[in-house]
Short mmCIF file of C-alpha atoms and ligand atoms in Angstrom, two decimals:
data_model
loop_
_atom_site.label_atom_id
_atom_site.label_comp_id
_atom_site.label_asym_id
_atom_site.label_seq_id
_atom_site.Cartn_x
_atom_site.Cartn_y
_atom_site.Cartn_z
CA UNK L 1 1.45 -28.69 -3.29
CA UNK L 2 -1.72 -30.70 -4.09
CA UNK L 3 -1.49 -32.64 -0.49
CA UNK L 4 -1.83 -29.18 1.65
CA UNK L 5 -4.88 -29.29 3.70
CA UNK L 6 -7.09 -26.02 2.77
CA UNK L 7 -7.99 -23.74 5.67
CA UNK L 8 -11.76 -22.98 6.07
CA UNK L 9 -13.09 -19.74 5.07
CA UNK L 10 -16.31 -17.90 6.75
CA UNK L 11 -17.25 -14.84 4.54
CA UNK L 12 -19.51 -12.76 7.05
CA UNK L 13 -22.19 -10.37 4.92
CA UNK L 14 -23.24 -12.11 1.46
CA UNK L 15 -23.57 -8.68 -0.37
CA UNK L 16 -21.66 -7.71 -3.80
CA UNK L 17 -18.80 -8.15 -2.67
CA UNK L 18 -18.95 -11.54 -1.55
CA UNK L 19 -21.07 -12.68 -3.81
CA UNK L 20 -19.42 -11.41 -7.22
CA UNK L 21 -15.79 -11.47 -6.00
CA UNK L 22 -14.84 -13.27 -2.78
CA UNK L 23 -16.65 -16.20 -3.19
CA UNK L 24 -15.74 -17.21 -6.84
CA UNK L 25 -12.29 -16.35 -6.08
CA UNK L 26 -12.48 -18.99 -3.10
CA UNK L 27 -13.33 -21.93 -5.65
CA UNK L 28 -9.95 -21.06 -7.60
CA UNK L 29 -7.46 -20.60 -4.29
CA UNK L 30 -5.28 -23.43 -3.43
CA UNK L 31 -5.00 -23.00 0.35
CA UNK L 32 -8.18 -21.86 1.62
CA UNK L 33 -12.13 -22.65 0.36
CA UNK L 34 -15.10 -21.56 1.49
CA UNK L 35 -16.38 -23.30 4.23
CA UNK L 36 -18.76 -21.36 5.89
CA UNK L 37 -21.23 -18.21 5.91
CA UNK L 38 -22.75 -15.85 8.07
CA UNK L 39 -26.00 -13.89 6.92
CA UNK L 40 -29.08 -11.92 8.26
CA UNK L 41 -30.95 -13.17 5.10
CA UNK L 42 -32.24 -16.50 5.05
CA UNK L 43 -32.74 -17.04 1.62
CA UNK L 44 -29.47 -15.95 0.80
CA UNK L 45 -28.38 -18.76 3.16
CA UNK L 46 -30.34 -21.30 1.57
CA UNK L 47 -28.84 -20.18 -2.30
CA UNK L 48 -25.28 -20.05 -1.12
CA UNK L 49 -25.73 -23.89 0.46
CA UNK L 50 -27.06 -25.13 -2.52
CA UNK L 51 -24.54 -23.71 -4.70
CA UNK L 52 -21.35 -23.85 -3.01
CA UNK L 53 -22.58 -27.18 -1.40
CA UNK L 54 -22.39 -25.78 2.02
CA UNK L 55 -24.04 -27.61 4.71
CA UNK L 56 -26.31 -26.15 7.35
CA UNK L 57 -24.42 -26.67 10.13
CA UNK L 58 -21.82 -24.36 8.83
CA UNK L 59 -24.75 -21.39 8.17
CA UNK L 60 -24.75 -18.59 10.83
CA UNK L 61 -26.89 -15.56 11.20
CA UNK L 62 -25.56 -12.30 13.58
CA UNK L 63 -26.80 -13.43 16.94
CA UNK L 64 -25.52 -17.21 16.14
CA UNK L 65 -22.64 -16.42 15.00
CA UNK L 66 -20.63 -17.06 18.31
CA UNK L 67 -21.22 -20.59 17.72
CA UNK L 68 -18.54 -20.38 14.65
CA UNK L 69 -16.16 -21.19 17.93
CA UNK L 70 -17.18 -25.32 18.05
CA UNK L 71 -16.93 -25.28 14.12
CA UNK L 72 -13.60 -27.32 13.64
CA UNK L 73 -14.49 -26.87 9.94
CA UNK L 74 -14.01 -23.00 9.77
CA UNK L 75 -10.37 -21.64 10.29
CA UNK L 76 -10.81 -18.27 8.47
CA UNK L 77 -13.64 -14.73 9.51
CA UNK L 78 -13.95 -12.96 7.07
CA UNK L 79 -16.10 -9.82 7.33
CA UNK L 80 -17.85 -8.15 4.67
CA UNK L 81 -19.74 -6.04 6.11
CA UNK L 82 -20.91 -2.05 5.95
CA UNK L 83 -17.72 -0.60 7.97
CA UNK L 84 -19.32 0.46 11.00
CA UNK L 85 -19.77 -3.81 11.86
CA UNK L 86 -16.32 -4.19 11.41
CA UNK L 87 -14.80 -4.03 14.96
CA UNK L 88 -17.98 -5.89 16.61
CA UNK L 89 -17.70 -9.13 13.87
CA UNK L 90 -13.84 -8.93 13.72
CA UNK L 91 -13.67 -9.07 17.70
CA UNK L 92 -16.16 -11.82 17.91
CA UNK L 93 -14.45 -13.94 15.45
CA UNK L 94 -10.93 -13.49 17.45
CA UNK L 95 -12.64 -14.46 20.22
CA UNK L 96 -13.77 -17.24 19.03
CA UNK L 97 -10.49 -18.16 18.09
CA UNK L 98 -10.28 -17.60 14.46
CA UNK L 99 -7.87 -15.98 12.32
CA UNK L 100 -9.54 -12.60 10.91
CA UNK L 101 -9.37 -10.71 7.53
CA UNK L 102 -11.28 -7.45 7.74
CA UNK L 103 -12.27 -5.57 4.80
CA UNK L 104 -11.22 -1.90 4.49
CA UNK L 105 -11.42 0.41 5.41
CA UNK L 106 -10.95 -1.43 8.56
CA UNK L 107 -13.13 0.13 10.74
CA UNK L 108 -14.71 3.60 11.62
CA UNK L 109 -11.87 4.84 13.36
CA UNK L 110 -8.44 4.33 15.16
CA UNK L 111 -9.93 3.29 18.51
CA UNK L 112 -12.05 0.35 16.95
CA UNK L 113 -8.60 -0.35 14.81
CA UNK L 114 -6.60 -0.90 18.10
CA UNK L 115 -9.25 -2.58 19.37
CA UNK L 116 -9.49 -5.66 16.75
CA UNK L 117 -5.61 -5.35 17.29
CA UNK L 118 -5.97 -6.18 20.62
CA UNK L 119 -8.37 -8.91 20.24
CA UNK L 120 -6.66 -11.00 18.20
CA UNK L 121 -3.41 -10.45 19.84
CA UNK L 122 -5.11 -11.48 23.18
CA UNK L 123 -6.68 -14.81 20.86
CA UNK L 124 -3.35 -15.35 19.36
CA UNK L 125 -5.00 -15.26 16.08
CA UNK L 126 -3.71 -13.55 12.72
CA UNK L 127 -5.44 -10.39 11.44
CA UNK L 128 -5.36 -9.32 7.88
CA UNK L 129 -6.82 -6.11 6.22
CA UNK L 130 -8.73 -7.01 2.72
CA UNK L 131 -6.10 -4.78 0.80
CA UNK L 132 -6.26 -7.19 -2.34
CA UNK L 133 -3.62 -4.81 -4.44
CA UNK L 134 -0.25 -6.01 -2.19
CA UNK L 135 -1.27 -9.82 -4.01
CA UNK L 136 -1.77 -7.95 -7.10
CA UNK L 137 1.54 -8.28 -9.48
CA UNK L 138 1.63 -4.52 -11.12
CA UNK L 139 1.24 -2.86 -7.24
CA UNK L 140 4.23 -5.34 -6.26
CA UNK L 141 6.20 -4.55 -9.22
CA UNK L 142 5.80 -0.28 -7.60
CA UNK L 143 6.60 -1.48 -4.11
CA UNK L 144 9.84 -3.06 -5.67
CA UNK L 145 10.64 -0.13 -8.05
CA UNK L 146 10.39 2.08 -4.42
CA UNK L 147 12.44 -0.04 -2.33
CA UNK L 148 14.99 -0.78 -4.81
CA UNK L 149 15.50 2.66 -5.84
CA UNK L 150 14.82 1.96 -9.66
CA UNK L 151 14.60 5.53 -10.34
CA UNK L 152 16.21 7.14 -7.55
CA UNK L 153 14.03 8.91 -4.55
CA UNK L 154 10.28 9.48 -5.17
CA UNK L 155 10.13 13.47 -5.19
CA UNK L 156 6.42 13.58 -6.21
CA UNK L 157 3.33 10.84 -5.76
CA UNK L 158 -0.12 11.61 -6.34
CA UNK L 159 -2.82 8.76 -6.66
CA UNK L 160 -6.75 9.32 -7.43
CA UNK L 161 -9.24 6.86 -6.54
CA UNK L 162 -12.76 7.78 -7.24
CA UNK L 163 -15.83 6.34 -8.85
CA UNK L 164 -19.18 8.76 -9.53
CA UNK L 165 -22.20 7.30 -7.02
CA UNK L 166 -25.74 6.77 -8.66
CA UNK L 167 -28.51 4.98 -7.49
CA UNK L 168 -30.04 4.98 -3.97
CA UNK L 169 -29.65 7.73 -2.24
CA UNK L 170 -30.40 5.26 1.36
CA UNK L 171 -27.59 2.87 0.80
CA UNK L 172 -25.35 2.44 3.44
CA UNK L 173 -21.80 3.57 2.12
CA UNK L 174 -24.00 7.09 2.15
CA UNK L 175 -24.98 6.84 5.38
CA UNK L 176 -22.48 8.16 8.23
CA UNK L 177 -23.93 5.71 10.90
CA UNK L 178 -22.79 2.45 8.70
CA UNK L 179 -20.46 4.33 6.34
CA UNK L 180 -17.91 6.54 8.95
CA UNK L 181 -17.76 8.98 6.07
CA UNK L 182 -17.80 9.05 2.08
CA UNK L 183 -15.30 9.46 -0.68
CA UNK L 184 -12.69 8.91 2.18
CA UNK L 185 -13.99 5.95 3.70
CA UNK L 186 -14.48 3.98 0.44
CA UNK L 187 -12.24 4.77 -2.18
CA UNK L 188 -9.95 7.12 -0.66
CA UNK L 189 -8.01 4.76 1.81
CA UNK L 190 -6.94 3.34 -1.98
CA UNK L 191 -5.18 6.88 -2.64
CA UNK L 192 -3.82 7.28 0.24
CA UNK L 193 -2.48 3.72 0.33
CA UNK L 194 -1.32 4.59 -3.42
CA UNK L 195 0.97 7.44 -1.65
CA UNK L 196 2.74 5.62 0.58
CA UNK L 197 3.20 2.54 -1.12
CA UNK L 198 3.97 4.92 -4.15
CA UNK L 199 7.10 6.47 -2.40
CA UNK L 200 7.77 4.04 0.51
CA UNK L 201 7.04 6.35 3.32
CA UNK L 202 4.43 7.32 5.73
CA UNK L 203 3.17 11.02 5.84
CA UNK L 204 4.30 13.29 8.81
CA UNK L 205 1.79 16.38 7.70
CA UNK L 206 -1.74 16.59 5.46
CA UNK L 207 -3.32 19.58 3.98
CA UNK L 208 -6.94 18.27 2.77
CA UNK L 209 -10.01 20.49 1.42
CA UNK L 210 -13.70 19.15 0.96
CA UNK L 211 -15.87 19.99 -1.77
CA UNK L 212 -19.50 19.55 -2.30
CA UNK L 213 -21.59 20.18 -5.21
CA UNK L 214 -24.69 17.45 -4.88
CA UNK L 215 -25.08 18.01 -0.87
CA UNK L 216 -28.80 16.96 -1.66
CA UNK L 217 -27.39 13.21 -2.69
CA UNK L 218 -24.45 13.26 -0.20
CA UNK L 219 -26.00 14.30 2.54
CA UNK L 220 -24.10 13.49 5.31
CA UNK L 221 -21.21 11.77 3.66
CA UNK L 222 -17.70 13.35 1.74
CA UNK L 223 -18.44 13.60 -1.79
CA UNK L 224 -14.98 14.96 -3.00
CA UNK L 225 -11.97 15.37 -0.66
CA UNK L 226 -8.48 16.80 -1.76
CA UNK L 227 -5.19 16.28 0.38
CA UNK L 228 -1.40 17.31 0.11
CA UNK L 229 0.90 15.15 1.99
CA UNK L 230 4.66 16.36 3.20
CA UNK L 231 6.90 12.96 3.87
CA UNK L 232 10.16 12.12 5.75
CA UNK L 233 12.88 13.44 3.18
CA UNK L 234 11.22 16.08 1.14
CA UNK L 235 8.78 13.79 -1.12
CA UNK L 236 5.47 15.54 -1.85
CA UNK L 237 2.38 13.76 -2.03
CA UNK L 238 -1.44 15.03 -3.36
CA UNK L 239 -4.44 12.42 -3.39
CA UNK L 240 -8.33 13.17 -4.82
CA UNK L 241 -10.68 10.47 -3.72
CA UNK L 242 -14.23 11.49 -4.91
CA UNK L 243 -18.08 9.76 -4.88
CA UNK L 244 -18.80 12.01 -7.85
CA UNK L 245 -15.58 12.00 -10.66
CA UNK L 246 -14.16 8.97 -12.40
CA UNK L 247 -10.11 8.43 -11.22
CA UNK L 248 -7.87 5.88 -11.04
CA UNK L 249 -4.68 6.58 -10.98
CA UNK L 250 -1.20 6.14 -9.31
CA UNK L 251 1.90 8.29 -10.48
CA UNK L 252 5.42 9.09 -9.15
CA UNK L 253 8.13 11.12 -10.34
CA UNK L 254 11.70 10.29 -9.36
CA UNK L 255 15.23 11.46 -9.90
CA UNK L 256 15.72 9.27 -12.71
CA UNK L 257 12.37 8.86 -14.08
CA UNK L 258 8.97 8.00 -12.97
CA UNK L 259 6.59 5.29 -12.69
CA UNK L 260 2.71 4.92 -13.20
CA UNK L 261 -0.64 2.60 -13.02
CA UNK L 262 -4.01 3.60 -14.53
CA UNK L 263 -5.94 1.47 -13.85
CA UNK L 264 -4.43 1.60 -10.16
CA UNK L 265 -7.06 0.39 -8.17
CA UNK L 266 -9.48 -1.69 -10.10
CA UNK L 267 -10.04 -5.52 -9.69
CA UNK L 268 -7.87 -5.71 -12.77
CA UNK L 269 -5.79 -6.30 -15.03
CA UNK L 270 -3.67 -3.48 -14.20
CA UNK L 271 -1.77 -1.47 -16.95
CA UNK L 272 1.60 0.27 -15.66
CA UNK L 273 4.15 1.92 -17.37
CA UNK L 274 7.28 3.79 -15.92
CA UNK L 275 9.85 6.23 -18.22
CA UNK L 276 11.85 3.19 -19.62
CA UNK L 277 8.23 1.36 -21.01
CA UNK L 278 5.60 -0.68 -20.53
CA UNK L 279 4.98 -2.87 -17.49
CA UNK L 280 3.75 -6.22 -18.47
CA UNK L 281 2.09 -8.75 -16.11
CA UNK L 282 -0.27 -11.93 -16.58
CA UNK L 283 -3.87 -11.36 -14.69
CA UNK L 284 -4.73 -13.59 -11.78
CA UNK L 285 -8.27 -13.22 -9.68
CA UNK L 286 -6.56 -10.56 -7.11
CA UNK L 287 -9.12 -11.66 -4.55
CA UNK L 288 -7.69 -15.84 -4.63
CA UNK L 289 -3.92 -13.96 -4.38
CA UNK L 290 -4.71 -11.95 -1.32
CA UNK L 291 -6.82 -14.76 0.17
CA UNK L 292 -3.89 -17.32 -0.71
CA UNK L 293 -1.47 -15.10 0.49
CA UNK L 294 -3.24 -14.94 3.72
CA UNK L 295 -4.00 -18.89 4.47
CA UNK L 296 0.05 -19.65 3.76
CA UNK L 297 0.44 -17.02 6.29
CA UNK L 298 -1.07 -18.84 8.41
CA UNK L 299 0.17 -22.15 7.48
CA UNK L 300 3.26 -21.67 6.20
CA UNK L 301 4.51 -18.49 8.25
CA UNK L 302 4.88 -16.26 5.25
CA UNK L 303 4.76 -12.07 5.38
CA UNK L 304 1.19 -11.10 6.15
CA UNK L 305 1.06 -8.62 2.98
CA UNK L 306 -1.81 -6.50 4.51
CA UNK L 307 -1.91 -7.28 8.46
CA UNK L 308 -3.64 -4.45 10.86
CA UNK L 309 -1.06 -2.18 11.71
CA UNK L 310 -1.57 -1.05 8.13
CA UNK L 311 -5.16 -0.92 8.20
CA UNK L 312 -4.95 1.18 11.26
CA UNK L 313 -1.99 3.59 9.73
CA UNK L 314 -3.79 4.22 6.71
CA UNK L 315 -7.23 5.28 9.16
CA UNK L 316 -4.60 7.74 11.35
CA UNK L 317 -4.18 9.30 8.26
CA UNK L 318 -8.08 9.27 7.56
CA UNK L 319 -8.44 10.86 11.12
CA UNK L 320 -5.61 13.51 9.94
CA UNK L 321 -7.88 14.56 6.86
CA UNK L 322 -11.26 15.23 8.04
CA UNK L 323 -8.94 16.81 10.86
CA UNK L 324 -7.84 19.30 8.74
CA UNK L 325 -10.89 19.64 6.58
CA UNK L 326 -12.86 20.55 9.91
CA UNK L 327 -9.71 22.68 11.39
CA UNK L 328 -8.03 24.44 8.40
CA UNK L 329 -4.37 24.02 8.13
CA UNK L 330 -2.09 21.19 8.40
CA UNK L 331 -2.46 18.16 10.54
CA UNK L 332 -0.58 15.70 11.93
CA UNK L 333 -1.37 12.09 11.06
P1 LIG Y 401 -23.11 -4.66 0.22
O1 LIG Y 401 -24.05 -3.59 0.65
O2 LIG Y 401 -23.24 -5.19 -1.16
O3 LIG Y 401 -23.22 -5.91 1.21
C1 LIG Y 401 -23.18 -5.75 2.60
C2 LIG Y 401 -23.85 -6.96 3.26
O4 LIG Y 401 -23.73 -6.83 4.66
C3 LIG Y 401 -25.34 -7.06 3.00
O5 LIG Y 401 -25.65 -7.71 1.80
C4 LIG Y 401 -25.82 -7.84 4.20
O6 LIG Y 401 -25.57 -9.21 3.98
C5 LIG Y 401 -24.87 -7.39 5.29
N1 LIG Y 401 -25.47 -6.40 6.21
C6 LIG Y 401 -25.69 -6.60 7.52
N2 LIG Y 401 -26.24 -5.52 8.09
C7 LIG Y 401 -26.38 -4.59 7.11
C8 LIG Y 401 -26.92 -3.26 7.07
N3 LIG Y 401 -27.37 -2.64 8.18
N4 LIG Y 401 -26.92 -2.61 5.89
C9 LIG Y 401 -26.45 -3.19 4.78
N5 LIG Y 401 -25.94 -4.45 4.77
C10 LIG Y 401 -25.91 -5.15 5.91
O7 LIG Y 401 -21.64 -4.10 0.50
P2 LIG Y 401 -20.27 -4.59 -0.19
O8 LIG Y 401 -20.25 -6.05 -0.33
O9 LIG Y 401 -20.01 -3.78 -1.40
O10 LIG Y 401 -19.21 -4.09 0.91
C11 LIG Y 401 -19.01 -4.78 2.13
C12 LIG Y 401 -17.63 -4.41 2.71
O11 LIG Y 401 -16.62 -4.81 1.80
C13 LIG Y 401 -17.41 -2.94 2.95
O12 LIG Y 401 -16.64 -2.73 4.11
C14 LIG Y 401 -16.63 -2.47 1.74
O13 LIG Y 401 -15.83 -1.33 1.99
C15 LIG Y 401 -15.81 -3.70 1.45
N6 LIG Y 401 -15.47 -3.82 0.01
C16 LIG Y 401 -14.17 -4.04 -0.32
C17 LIG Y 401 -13.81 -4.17 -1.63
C18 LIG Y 401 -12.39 -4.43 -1.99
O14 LIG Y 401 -12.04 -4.34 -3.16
N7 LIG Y 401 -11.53 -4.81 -1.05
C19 LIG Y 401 -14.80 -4.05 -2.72
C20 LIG Y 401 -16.15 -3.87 -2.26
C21 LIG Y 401 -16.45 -3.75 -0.92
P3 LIG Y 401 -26.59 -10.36 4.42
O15 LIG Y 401 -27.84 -10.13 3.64
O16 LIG Y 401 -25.88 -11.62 4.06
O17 LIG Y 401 -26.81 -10.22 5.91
#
């Protein structure tokens, strides 16, 4: 209701994201607001204050960011930054006793994963993965068609996420050191959450292969990656995440029917359609959902949509990939 107090929101790493999504979606949400920013870039810092009418004692840079703990105004981390400062900002921020959403994928690997798991259980603080599509109406509308059985049992998913990488060949997301790996890393935790989510399960086996026709741009980093999924019960799963191909996709074939989103993965508006017609839903900022969803979490005890058991599932099943990509054969997530 219009009396509920708003919690405080810190966005940690004013890049695009924060800038062009995060933070306008902050001055629509009706339980949270920005309150707060961490930066390396000083005239960033001086921008964002002026036009979000932040005031300095509520600015933070990386080594003074420890201070956040003493600022009663700031209830919400939330870190934005290239993957590989994931677990360091998201343990600080427990540790300084605030509740934590960490953007995906949520960190460079399983160990960091369990260790921002452990941190905020140990702070007693709630951790949240940015997975903005579980807010978003079209991906709920799937996760209800699964569990209800609309169709019957999912016999086939397959989901694509993939977007074709131009530009500077020295930014970070192709860099392994910042990055943790490519395609994967980036757009392909959206496939494989599109699998599971698409058929309700988790994966017991995965079958990937890695292709590479541009190693001069991606040099160090996945440029297309390929996997085939077995799950509990006989479904069958196959993903493509690439840094060179345009995909975006989510599709699932049932007993009775079958269901599908292209756009899938996209800041939105969804489109969806299953056998029986069109899906039809009005478009909200996904971003003020997921963060909304989050602060009456907090507040209000509601389902954490995204919290970091899932973040850390979906990065065992990263691990599993470039397992079998570097092994041959199956592995086991
Ligand atoms: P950007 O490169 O645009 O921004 C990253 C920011 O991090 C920089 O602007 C900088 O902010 C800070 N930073 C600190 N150290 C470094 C460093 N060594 N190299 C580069 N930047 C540094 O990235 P994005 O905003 O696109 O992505 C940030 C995170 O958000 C990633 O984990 C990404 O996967 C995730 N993301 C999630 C999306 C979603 O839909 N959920 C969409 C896009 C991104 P400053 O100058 O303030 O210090």
């Amino acid at each position: 209701g219009s009396q509920v107090k708003k919690l405080g929101v810190a966005l940690v790493g004013l890049g695009s994201y924060s800038t062009y999504q995060l933070a306008p979606a902050l001055q629509q949400t009706a339980y949270c607001h920005l309150a707060g920013i961490v930066t390396g870039t000083p005239q960033k810092a001086r921008q964002w204050m002026q036009t979000y009418g932040i005031g300095a004692e509520h600015v933070y840079d990386y080594d003074s960011f420890d201070r956040i703990a003493a600022d009663k105004a700031i209830d919400i981390v939330y870190v934005v930054l290239p993957n590989s400062m994931h677990a360091e900002f998201s343990i600080r921020a427990a540790k300084a006793g605030k509740h934590v959403i960490c953007e995906k994928p949520m960190a460079m690997n399983v160990g960091e994963c369990d260790a921002i798991m452990a941190a905020c259980r140990e702070a007693g603080v709630k951790l949240g993965v940015g997975y903005r599509l579980h807010s978003e109406p079209y991906t709920r509308e799937v996760k209800r068609l699964v569990r209800e059985q609309a169709f019957g049992r999912v016999r086939f998913v397959g989901a694509d996420a993939a977007y074709i990488s131009a530009g500077n060949p020295d930014q970070w997301r192709l860099d392994k050191s910042l990055s943790g790996g490519g395609a994967l890393m980036n757009m392909g935790v959206y496939a494989i959450q599109s699998c599971i989510y698409g058929c309700g399960k988790n994966p017991v086996s995965v079958s990937a292969r890695e292709f590479s026709t541009r190693p001069d741009y991606f040099r160090d980093t996945d440029e297309t990656i390929t996997a085939q999924f077995e799950f509990p019960g006989g479904t069958v799963g196959q993903m493509m995440t690439s840094h060179n191909a345009q995909a975006n996709r989510l599709y699932a074939s049932c007993d009775r029917g079958w269901f599908e989103l292209q756009p899938a993965n996209n800041y939105g508006p969804l489109s969806g359609r299953t056998s029986e017609g069109p899906m039809s839903f009005p478009h909200e900022s996904q971003q003020k959902l997921q963060m909304d969803d989050f602060a009456r979490h907090i507040l209000e005890g509601t389902p954490n949509r995204a919290p970091g058991e899932m973040g850390k599932r979906d990065m065992v099943v990263v691990e599993a990939i470039y397992r079998s990509i570097r092994e041959g054969g199956k592995a086991i997530p």
